[in-house]
Amino acid sequence: MMLRGKWIAAAAAFGAMAASGAWATEPAPWAFGFQTAATPVKAAMSSFHGMLLVVITLITIFVLGLLAWVVIRFRADRNPNPSKTTHNTLIEVVWTVVPVLILVIIAIPSFRLLYFLDRNPDAEMTIKVVGHQWYWQYEYPDQDGIKFDSYMIPVADLKPGQKRLLEVDNRLVLPVGTTIRVLVTGNDVMHSWFVPSLGVQNYAFPGRTNETWIKLEREGVYYGQCNQICGVNHGFMPIAVEGVSKEAFQRWVGEAKKKFAGGETAPEPVRLARIAD
């Protein structure tokens, strides 16, 4: 009865999240599938995934059908004297050519997607992301070089409604409807800037700059995390991207120029014990 009650509660929670769209911008208990796309790149990824799901489902059903047919048609009681045939040229050609054709069909949209998400030559603004042990640093070269650090808010300092292990002191604020070039690099070890709902996962290598792009389609807060093991506090360097209107972004730029006038705003490093409390 207790187990049944847990499953009922889980189902109720799942239904509530489905109704509210709670999984749209962040990880959620009992969620499955991708987070809701917030950029054209993520939408293209989801579409490609849907196509692959159809293809692999059809292949699985076909192979399962063949196995079932072989088991039934060629079982021992129906074939007391099994065939001694060892080669069939037609079958060998078919099972070589058909998989090649399937791979070609998959490769075409795959390469199209890779080139689509690689970079955008028509970017309207640029941001720079630098991975550190264990926080992110953001810079806006087009906005008079606004530059600040983004640390996770310790559990003990969370305010009501803030999300454990995901909230940061300074969010990356971006305007919606704007093509944004994202330059990603590292300062010490290898990190990875990963925001699922934006379709972004770019490695931050020291001494190297990787490029990608995003274009937020709606306002909201989108959460991510470093997904490359980078040391003892790897699990405590989340990402929070806040999409706002272009007008609100311009107001934020004006405030940020005053707030971050001194350049970097690195607080005292938070002890691991306090973070994991």
PDB file of C-alpha atoms in Angstrom:
ATOM      1  CA  MET A   1       0.000   0.000   0.000  1.00  0.00           C
ATOM      2  CA  MET A   2       2.848   2.388   0.816  1.00  0.00           C
ATOM      3  CA  LEU A   3       4.497   1.713  -2.541  1.00  0.00           C
ATOM      4  CA  ARG A   4       1.184   2.227  -4.328  1.00  0.00           C
ATOM      5  CA  GLY A   5       0.715   5.520  -2.499  1.00  0.00           C
ATOM      6  CA  LYS A   6       4.163   6.698  -3.616  1.00  0.00           C
ATOM      7  CA  TRP A   7       3.371   5.898  -7.230  1.00  0.00           C
ATOM      8  CA  ILE A   8       0.068   7.765  -7.002  1.00  0.00           C
ATOM      9  CA  ALA A   9       1.829  10.777  -5.518  1.00  0.00           C
ATOM     10  CA  ALA A  10       4.482  10.639  -8.228  1.00  0.00           C
ATOM     11  CA  ALA A  11       1.825  10.437 -10.926  1.00  0.00           C
ATOM     12  CA  ALA A  12       0.021  13.417  -9.424  1.00  0.00           C
ATOM     13  CA  ALA A  13       3.239  15.423  -9.321  1.00  0.00           C
ATOM     14  CA  PHE A  14       3.997  14.466 -12.910  1.00  0.00           C
ATOM     15  CA  GLY A  15       0.537  15.582 -14.020  1.00  0.00           C
ATOM     16  CA  ALA A  16       0.889  18.885 -12.208  1.00  0.00           C
ATOM     17  CA  MET A  17       4.217  19.564 -13.906  1.00  0.00           C
ATOM     18  CA  ALA A  18       2.796  18.653 -17.289  1.00  0.00           C
ATOM     19  CA  ALA A  19      -0.071  21.075 -16.780  1.00  0.00           C
ATOM     20  CA  SER A  20       2.140  23.901 -15.604  1.00  0.00           C
ATOM     21  CA  GLY A  21       5.062  23.371 -17.990  1.00  0.00           C
ATOM     22  CA  ALA A  22       7.397  23.218 -14.984  1.00  0.00           C
ATOM     23  CA  TRP A  23      10.027  21.308 -16.943  1.00  0.00           C
ATOM     24  CA  ALA A  24      10.342  24.051 -19.556  1.00  0.00           C
ATOM     25  CA  THR A  25      13.496  25.719 -18.241  1.00  0.00           C
ATOM     26  CA  GLU A  26      15.006  23.479 -15.587  1.00  0.00           C
ATOM     27  CA  PRO A  27      15.406  19.868 -14.438  1.00  0.00           C
ATOM     28  CA  ALA A  28      12.325  18.512 -12.673  1.00  0.00           C
ATOM     29  CA  PRO A  29      11.500  15.301 -10.745  1.00  0.00           C
ATOM     30  CA  TRP A  30       9.914  12.596 -12.894  1.00  0.00           C
ATOM     31  CA  ALA A  31      10.409  14.606 -16.077  1.00  0.00           C
ATOM     32  CA  PHE A  32      11.395  12.784 -19.254  1.00  0.00           C
ATOM     33  CA  GLY A  33      12.274  13.895 -22.755  1.00  0.00           C
ATOM     34  CA  PHE A  34      13.889  17.179 -23.676  1.00  0.00           C
ATOM     35  CA  GLN A  35      13.223  20.491 -22.015  1.00  0.00           C
ATOM     36  CA  THR A  36      10.975  22.769 -24.054  1.00  0.00           C
ATOM     37  CA  ALA A  37      12.922  24.497 -26.824  1.00  0.00           C
ATOM     38  CA  ALA A  38      13.590  28.207 -26.277  1.00  0.00           C
ATOM     39  CA  THR A  39      15.838  28.781 -29.317  1.00  0.00           C
ATOM     40  CA  PRO A  40      15.777  27.818 -33.012  1.00  0.00           C
ATOM     41  CA  VAL A  41      18.786  25.562 -32.441  1.00  0.00           C
ATOM     42  CA  LYS A  42      17.045  23.608 -29.693  1.00  0.00           C
ATOM     43  CA  ALA A  43      13.901  23.331 -31.833  1.00  0.00           C
ATOM     44  CA  ALA A  44      15.987  21.905 -34.683  1.00  0.00           C
ATOM     45  CA  MET A  45      17.614  19.422 -32.296  1.00  0.00           C
ATOM     46  CA  SER A  46      14.232  18.275 -31.002  1.00  0.00           C
ATOM     47  CA  SER A  47      12.946  17.866 -34.564  1.00  0.00           C
ATOM     48  CA  PHE A  48      15.979  15.792 -35.544  1.00  0.00           C
ATOM     49  CA  HIS A  49      15.572  13.663 -32.437  1.00  0.00           C
ATOM     50  CA  GLY A  50      11.919  13.049 -33.335  1.00  0.00           C
ATOM     51  CA  MET A  51      12.915  11.909 -36.820  1.00  0.00           C
ATOM     52  CA  LEU A  52      15.551   9.534 -35.426  1.00  0.00           C
ATOM     53  CA  LEU A  53      13.026   8.139 -32.961  1.00  0.00           C
ATOM     54  CA  VAL A  54      10.680   7.262 -35.831  1.00  0.00           C
ATOM     55  CA  VAL A  55      13.495   5.679 -37.857  1.00  0.00           C
ATOM     56  CA  ILE A  56      14.845   3.549 -35.008  1.00  0.00           C
ATOM     57  CA  THR A  57      11.325   2.497 -33.995  1.00  0.00           C
ATOM     58  CA  LEU A  58      10.585   1.256 -37.516  1.00  0.00           C
ATOM     59  CA  ILE A  59      13.916  -0.594 -37.643  1.00  0.00           C
ATOM     60  CA  THR A  60      13.261  -2.205 -34.263  1.00  0.00           C
ATOM     61  CA  ILE A  61       9.764  -3.333 -35.260  1.00  0.00           C
ATOM     62  CA  PHE A  62      11.073  -4.723 -38.564  1.00  0.00           C
ATOM     63  CA  VAL A  63      13.899  -6.675 -36.905  1.00  0.00           C
ATOM     64  CA  LEU A  64      11.571  -7.945 -34.188  1.00  0.00           C
ATOM     65  CA  GLY A  65       9.136  -9.099 -36.882  1.00  0.00           C
ATOM     66  CA  LEU A  66      11.901 -10.929 -38.734  1.00  0.00           C
ATOM     67  CA  LEU A  67      13.016 -12.670 -35.544  1.00  0.00           C
ATOM     68  CA  ALA A  68       9.464 -13.710 -34.722  1.00  0.00           C
ATOM     69  CA  TRP A  69       8.962 -15.017 -38.273  1.00  0.00           C
ATOM     70  CA  VAL A  70      12.216 -17.014 -38.143  1.00  0.00           C
ATOM     71  CA  VAL A  71      11.370 -18.498 -34.738  1.00  0.00           C
ATOM     72  CA  ILE A  72       7.905 -19.577 -35.878  1.00  0.00           C
ATOM     73  CA  ARG A  73       8.592 -20.516 -39.495  1.00  0.00           C
ATOM     74  CA  PHE A  74      11.862 -22.381 -38.962  1.00  0.00           C
ATOM     75  CA  ARG A  75      11.307 -24.071 -35.629  1.00  0.00           C
ATOM     76  CA  ALA A  76      12.490 -27.673 -35.272  1.00  0.00           C
ATOM     77  CA  ASP A  77       9.111 -29.420 -35.551  1.00  0.00           C
ATOM     78  CA  ARG A  78       8.404 -27.701 -38.882  1.00  0.00           C
ATOM     79  CA  ASN A  79      11.900 -28.246 -40.252  1.00  0.00           C
ATOM     80  CA  PRO A  80      13.158 -31.681 -39.200  1.00  0.00           C
ATOM     81  CA  ASN A  81      15.686 -31.502 -42.041  1.00  0.00           C
ATOM     82  CA  PRO A  82      17.074 -27.944 -41.994  1.00  0.00           C
ATOM     83  CA  SER A  83      18.500 -26.358 -45.130  1.00  0.00           C
ATOM     84  CA  LYS A  84      22.274 -26.490 -45.655  1.00  0.00           C
ATOM     85  CA  THR A  85      22.329 -23.189 -47.583  1.00  0.00           C
ATOM     86  CA  THR A  86      25.236 -20.982 -46.467  1.00  0.00           C
ATOM     87  CA  HIS A  87      25.136 -18.065 -48.923  1.00  0.00           C
ATOM     88  CA  ASN A  88      22.466 -15.932 -50.546  1.00  0.00           C
ATOM     89  CA  THR A  89      23.821 -13.155 -52.737  1.00  0.00           C
ATOM     90  CA  LEU A  90      20.568 -11.200 -52.915  1.00  0.00           C
ATOM     91  CA  ILE A  91      20.079 -11.160 -49.133  1.00  0.00           C
ATOM     92  CA  GLU A  92      23.690 -10.138 -48.518  1.00  0.00           C
ATOM     93  CA  VAL A  93      23.400  -7.269 -51.008  1.00  0.00           C
ATOM     94  CA  VAL A  94      20.120  -6.120 -49.467  1.00  0.00           C
ATOM     95  CA  TRP A  95      21.353  -6.137 -45.869  1.00  0.00           C
ATOM     96  CA  THR A  96      24.407  -4.133 -46.953  1.00  0.00           C
ATOM     97  CA  VAL A  97      22.738  -1.584 -49.212  1.00  0.00           C
ATOM     98  CA  VAL A  98      19.647  -0.867 -47.070  1.00  0.00           C
ATOM     99  CA  PRO A  99      21.606   0.133 -43.908  1.00  0.00           C
ATOM    100  CA  VAL A 100      23.858   2.357 -46.051  1.00  0.00           C
ATOM    101  CA  LEU A 101      20.806   4.096 -47.500  1.00  0.00           C
ATOM    102  CA  ILE A 102      19.353   4.558 -44.012  1.00  0.00           C
ATOM    103  CA  LEU A 103      22.620   6.110 -42.794  1.00  0.00           C
ATOM    104  CA  VAL A 104      22.687   8.471 -45.791  1.00  0.00           C
ATOM    105  CA  ILE A 105      19.105   9.526 -45.056  1.00  0.00           C
ATOM    106  CA  ILE A 106      20.108  10.239 -41.450  1.00  0.00           C
ATOM    107  CA  ALA A 107      23.392  11.934 -42.382  1.00  0.00           C
ATOM    108  CA  ILE A 108      21.817  14.651 -44.544  1.00  0.00           C
ATOM    109  CA  PRO A 109      19.718  16.326 -41.800  1.00  0.00           C
ATOM    110  CA  SER A 110      22.473  15.543 -39.289  1.00  0.00           C
ATOM    111  CA  PHE A 111      25.099  17.563 -41.169  1.00  0.00           C
ATOM    112  CA  ARG A 112      22.541  20.289 -41.851  1.00  0.00           C
ATOM    113  CA  LEU A 113      21.924  20.569 -38.100  1.00  0.00           C
ATOM    114  CA  LEU A 114      25.648  20.589 -37.285  1.00  0.00           C
ATOM    115  CA  TYR A 115      26.285  23.478 -39.649  1.00  0.00           C
ATOM    116  CA  PHE A 116      23.185  25.300 -38.385  1.00  0.00           C
ATOM    117  CA  LEU A 117      24.279  25.282 -34.751  1.00  0.00           C
ATOM    118  CA  ASP A 118      27.979  25.894 -35.409  1.00  0.00           C
ATOM    119  CA  ARG A 119      27.966  29.674 -35.776  1.00  0.00           C
ATOM    120  CA  ASN A 120      25.914  32.555 -37.125  1.00  0.00           C
ATOM    121  CA  PRO A 121      27.664  35.197 -39.265  1.00  0.00           C
ATOM    122  CA  ASP A 122      24.813  37.676 -38.725  1.00  0.00           C
ATOM    123  CA  ALA A 123      25.131  37.957 -34.939  1.00  0.00           C
ATOM    124  CA  GLU A 124      23.746  41.189 -33.495  1.00  0.00           C
ATOM    125  CA  MET A 125      25.740  41.066 -30.263  1.00  0.00           C
ATOM    126  CA  THR A 126      28.461  39.038 -28.569  1.00  0.00           C
ATOM    127  CA  ILE A 127      28.940  37.664 -25.082  1.00  0.00           C
ATOM    128  CA  LYS A 128      31.990  35.929 -23.665  1.00  0.00           C
ATOM    129  CA  VAL A 129      31.753  33.056 -21.185  1.00  0.00           C
ATOM    130  CA  VAL A 130      34.780  32.034 -19.112  1.00  0.00           C
ATOM    131  CA  GLY A 131      34.790  28.927 -16.927  1.00  0.00           C
ATOM    132  CA  HIS A 132      36.639  29.075 -13.609  1.00  0.00           C
ATOM    133  CA  GLN A 133      37.014  26.706 -10.672  1.00  0.00           C
ATOM    134  CA  TRP A 134      34.169  26.965  -9.742  1.00  0.00           C
ATOM    135  CA  TYR A 135      32.077  29.758 -11.176  1.00  0.00           C
ATOM    136  CA  TRP A 136      31.302  31.441 -14.483  1.00  0.00           C
ATOM    137  CA  GLN A 137      32.440  34.833 -15.667  1.00  0.00           C
ATOM    138  CA  TYR A 138      30.438  36.785 -18.254  1.00  0.00           C
ATOM    139  CA  GLU A 139      31.528  39.677 -20.415  1.00  0.00           C
ATOM    140  CA  TYR A 140      29.559  41.906 -22.812  1.00  0.00           C
ATOM    141  CA  PRO A 141      32.111  43.350 -25.272  1.00  0.00           C
ATOM    142  CA  ASP A 142      29.413  45.326 -27.122  1.00  0.00           C
ATOM    143  CA  GLN A 143      28.123  47.000 -23.945  1.00  0.00           C
ATOM    144  CA  ASP A 144      31.291  48.873 -22.905  1.00  0.00           C
ATOM    145  CA  GLY A 145      32.835  45.639 -21.664  1.00  0.00           C
ATOM    146  CA  ILE A 146      30.400  44.867 -18.831  1.00  0.00           C
ATOM    147  CA  LYS A 147      32.031  42.032 -16.916  1.00  0.00           C
ATOM    148  CA  PHE A 148      30.986  40.101 -13.813  1.00  0.00           C
ATOM    149  CA  ASP A 149      31.226  36.760 -12.057  1.00  0.00           C
ATOM    150  CA  SER A 150      28.334  34.400 -11.418  1.00  0.00           C
ATOM    151  CA  TYR A 151      28.416  32.194  -8.312  1.00  0.00           C
ATOM    152  CA  MET A 152      25.897  29.695  -7.061  1.00  0.00           C
ATOM    153  CA  ILE A 153      23.848  30.935  -4.113  1.00  0.00           C
ATOM    154  CA  PRO A 154      24.567  28.661  -1.122  1.00  0.00           C
ATOM    155  CA  VAL A 155      21.636  26.672   0.205  1.00  0.00           C
ATOM    156  CA  ALA A 156      21.729  28.572   3.509  1.00  0.00           C
ATOM    157  CA  ASP A 157      21.250  31.886   1.663  1.00  0.00           C
ATOM    158  CA  LEU A 158      18.378  30.860  -0.611  1.00  0.00           C
ATOM    159  CA  LYS A 159      15.240  32.968  -0.499  1.00  0.00           C
ATOM    160  CA  PRO A 160      11.713  31.526  -0.811  1.00  0.00           C
ATOM    161  CA  GLY A 161      11.086  30.388  -4.377  1.00  0.00           C
ATOM    162  CA  GLN A 162      14.744  30.176  -5.346  1.00  0.00           C
ATOM    163  CA  LYS A 163      16.002  26.857  -6.669  1.00  0.00           C
ATOM    164  CA  ARG A 164      18.562  24.780  -4.831  1.00  0.00           C
ATOM    165  CA  LEU A 165      21.854  24.284  -6.718  1.00  0.00           C
ATOM    166  CA  LEU A 166      20.572  26.331  -9.675  1.00  0.00           C
ATOM    167  CA  GLU A 167      20.256  29.932  -8.479  1.00  0.00           C
ATOM    168  CA  VAL A 168      23.170  32.331  -8.946  1.00  0.00           C
ATOM    169  CA  ASP A 169      23.968  35.767  -7.607  1.00  0.00           C
ATOM    170  CA  ASN A 170      24.370  37.347 -11.060  1.00  0.00           C
ATOM    171  CA  ARG A 171      22.385  35.957 -13.978  1.00  0.00           C
ATOM    172  CA  LEU A 172      23.427  36.231 -17.599  1.00  0.00           C
ATOM    173  CA  VAL A 173      20.827  38.674 -18.931  1.00  0.00           C
ATOM    174  CA  LEU A 174      20.085  38.546 -22.668  1.00  0.00           C
ATOM    175  CA  PRO A 175      17.514  40.197 -24.962  1.00  0.00           C
ATOM    176  CA  VAL A 176      14.945  38.016 -26.722  1.00  0.00           C
ATOM    177  CA  GLY A 177      14.642  38.063 -30.495  1.00  0.00           C
ATOM    178  CA  THR A 178      18.363  38.816 -30.865  1.00  0.00           C
ATOM    179  CA  THR A 179      20.986  36.650 -32.577  1.00  0.00           C
ATOM    180  CA  ILE A 180      23.800  36.383 -30.040  1.00  0.00           C
ATOM    181  CA  ARG A 181      27.322  35.095 -30.621  1.00  0.00           C
ATOM    182  CA  VAL A 182      28.612  33.131 -27.624  1.00  0.00           C
ATOM    183  CA  LEU A 183      32.374  32.783 -27.130  1.00  0.00           C
ATOM    184  CA  VAL A 184      33.325  30.138 -24.577  1.00  0.00           C
ATOM    185  CA  THR A 185      36.744  29.626 -23.025  1.00  0.00           C
ATOM    186  CA  GLY A 186      38.319  28.404 -19.775  1.00  0.00           C
ATOM    187  CA  ASN A 187      40.697  29.929 -17.272  1.00  0.00           C
ATOM    188  CA  ASP A 188      42.138  26.898 -15.495  1.00  0.00           C
ATOM    189  CA  VAL A 189      40.756  23.459 -16.389  1.00  0.00           C
ATOM    190  CA  MET A 190      38.200  22.118 -18.843  1.00  0.00           C
ATOM    191  CA  HIS A 191      34.577  23.126 -18.178  1.00  0.00           C
ATOM    192  CA  SER A 192      31.391  22.878 -20.238  1.00  0.00           C
ATOM    193  CA  TRP A 193      28.701  25.558 -20.594  1.00  0.00           C
ATOM    194  CA  PHE A 194      25.481  23.580 -20.880  1.00  0.00           C
ATOM    195  CA  VAL A 195      21.940  25.005 -21.003  1.00  0.00           C
ATOM    196  CA  PRO A 196      19.532  22.283 -22.244  1.00  0.00           C
ATOM    197  CA  SER A 197      16.530  24.445 -23.135  1.00  0.00           C
ATOM    198  CA  LEU A 198      18.770  26.696 -25.270  1.00  0.00           C
ATOM    199  CA  GLY A 199      20.392  23.810 -27.117  1.00  0.00           C
ATOM    200  CA  VAL A 200      23.862  24.925 -26.000  1.00  0.00           C
ATOM    201  CA  GLN A 201      26.676  22.680 -24.832  1.00  0.00           C
ATOM    202  CA  ASN A 202      30.113  24.122 -25.469  1.00  0.00           C
ATOM    203  CA  TYR A 203      33.421  23.147 -23.905  1.00  0.00           C
ATOM    204  CA  ALA A 204      35.529  25.768 -22.153  1.00  0.00           C
ATOM    205  CA  PHE A 205      39.184  24.975 -22.852  1.00  0.00           C
ATOM    206  CA  PRO A 206      42.018  27.067 -21.377  1.00  0.00           C
ATOM    207  CA  GLY A 207      43.832  28.876 -24.171  1.00  0.00           C
ATOM    208  CA  ARG A 208      41.126  28.210 -26.749  1.00  0.00           C
ATOM    209  CA  THR A 209      37.853  29.951 -27.627  1.00  0.00           C
ATOM    210  CA  ASN A 210      34.873  28.002 -28.950  1.00  0.00           C
ATOM    211  CA  GLU A 211      31.962  29.710 -30.657  1.00  0.00           C
ATOM    212  CA  THR A 212      28.239  29.023 -30.807  1.00  0.00           C
ATOM    213  CA  TRP A 213      25.080  31.134 -30.998  1.00  0.00           C
ATOM    214  CA  ILE A 214      21.658  31.464 -29.453  1.00  0.00           C
ATOM    215  CA  LYS A 215      18.484  33.394 -30.138  1.00  0.00           C
ATOM    216  CA  LEU A 216      15.969  33.434 -27.318  1.00  0.00           C
ATOM    217  CA  GLU A 217      12.404  33.205 -28.583  1.00  0.00           C
ATOM    218  CA  ARG A 218      10.641  34.113 -25.347  1.00  0.00           C
ATOM    219  CA  GLU A 219      11.312  35.693 -21.983  1.00  0.00           C
ATOM    220  CA  GLY A 220      12.108  33.547 -18.972  1.00  0.00           C
ATOM    221  CA  VAL A 221      14.910  32.101 -16.872  1.00  0.00           C
ATOM    222  CA  TYR A 222      16.779  29.123 -18.288  1.00  0.00           C
ATOM    223  CA  TYR A 223      18.976  26.984 -16.085  1.00  0.00           C
ATOM    224  CA  GLY A 224      21.997  24.858 -16.861  1.00  0.00           C
ATOM    225  CA  GLN A 225      25.150  23.499 -15.260  1.00  0.00           C
ATOM    226  CA  CYS A 226      28.746  22.675 -16.002  1.00  0.00           C
ATOM    227  CA  ASN A 227      28.625  19.123 -17.368  1.00  0.00           C
ATOM    228  CA  GLN A 228      32.343  18.449 -17.611  1.00  0.00           C
ATOM    229  CA  ILE A 229      33.912  17.163 -14.390  1.00  0.00           C
ATOM    230  CA  CYS A 230      36.247  19.991 -13.405  1.00  0.00           C
ATOM    231  CA  GLY A 231      37.147  19.355  -9.784  1.00  0.00           C
ATOM    232  CA  VAL A 232      35.741  19.057  -6.301  1.00  0.00           C
ATOM    233  CA  ASN A 233      33.084  21.784  -6.751  1.00  0.00           C
ATOM    234  CA  HIS A 234      32.050  20.721 -10.253  1.00  0.00           C
ATOM    235  CA  GLY A 235      28.463  20.146  -9.129  1.00  0.00           C
ATOM    236  CA  PHE A 236      28.165  23.657  -7.712  1.00  0.00           C
ATOM    237  CA  MET A 237      28.647  25.984 -10.685  1.00  0.00           C
ATOM    238  CA  PRO A 238      25.174  26.368 -12.223  1.00  0.00           C
ATOM    239  CA  ILE A 239      24.148  28.616 -15.099  1.00  0.00           C
ATOM    240  CA  ALA A 240      21.154  30.960 -15.080  1.00  0.00           C
ATOM    241  CA  VAL A 241      20.254  32.788 -18.296  1.00  0.00           C
ATOM    242  CA  GLU A 242      17.504  35.390 -18.047  1.00  0.00           C
ATOM    243  CA  GLY A 243      15.764  36.383 -21.265  1.00  0.00           C
ATOM    244  CA  VAL A 244      14.167  39.839 -21.211  1.00  0.00           C
ATOM    245  CA  SER A 245      12.658  42.205 -23.763  1.00  0.00           C
ATOM    246  CA  LYS A 246      15.012  44.455 -25.712  1.00  0.00           C
ATOM    247  CA  GLU A 247      13.745  47.474 -23.827  1.00  0.00           C
ATOM    248  CA  ALA A 248      14.296  45.789 -20.458  1.00  0.00           C
ATOM    249  CA  PHE A 249      17.766  44.701 -21.593  1.00  0.00           C
ATOM    250  CA  GLN A 250      18.757  48.280 -22.365  1.00  0.00           C
ATOM    251  CA  ARG A 251      17.602  49.327 -18.902  1.00  0.00           C
ATOM    252  CA  TRP A 252      19.595  46.467 -17.401  1.00  0.00           C
ATOM    253  CA  VAL A 253      22.705  47.544 -19.340  1.00  0.00           C
ATOM    254  CA  GLY A 254      22.437  50.996 -17.818  1.00  0.00           C
ATOM    255  CA  GLU A 255      22.176  49.546 -14.320  1.00  0.00           C
ATOM    256  CA  ALA A 256      24.921  46.975 -14.939  1.00  0.00           C
ATOM    257  CA  LYS A 257      27.402  49.637 -16.012  1.00  0.00           C
ATOM    258  CA  LYS A 258      27.048  51.163 -12.556  1.00  0.00           C
ATOM    259  CA  LYS A 259      26.836  47.914 -10.604  1.00  0.00           C
ATOM    260  CA  PHE A 260      29.862  46.340 -12.273  1.00  0.00           C
ATOM    261  CA  ALA A 261      31.839  49.502 -12.834  1.00  0.00           C
ATOM    262  CA  GLY A 262      34.883  47.952 -11.193  1.00  0.00           C
ATOM    263  CA  GLY A 263      35.035  45.072 -13.638  1.00  0.00           C
ATOM    264  CA  GLU A 264      35.067  41.681 -11.963  1.00  0.00           C
ATOM    265  CA  THR A 265      32.887  41.202  -8.907  1.00  0.00           C
ATOM    266  CA  ALA A 266      34.230  38.003  -7.454  1.00  0.00           C
ATOM    267  CA  PRO A 267      32.925  37.363  -3.930  1.00  0.00           C
ATOM    268  CA  GLU A 268      34.831  35.331  -1.414  1.00  0.00           C
ATOM    269  CA  PRO A 269      34.951  31.687  -2.526  1.00  0.00           C
ATOM    270  CA  VAL A 270      32.266  29.703  -0.721  1.00  0.00           C
ATOM    271  CA  ARG A 271      33.461  26.663   1.182  1.00  0.00           C
ATOM    272  CA  LEU A 272      32.364  23.301  -0.138  1.00  0.00           C
ATOM    273  CA  ALA A 273      30.819  22.343   3.191  1.00  0.00           C
ATOM    274  CA  ARG A 274      28.601  25.412   3.120  1.00  0.00           C
ATOM    275  CA  ILE A 275      27.561  24.860  -0.501  1.00  0.00           C
ATOM    276  CA  ALA A 276      26.624  21.227   0.018  1.00  0.00           C
ATOM    277  CA  ASP A 277      24.771  21.867   3.266  1.00  0.00           C
TER     278      ASP A 277
END
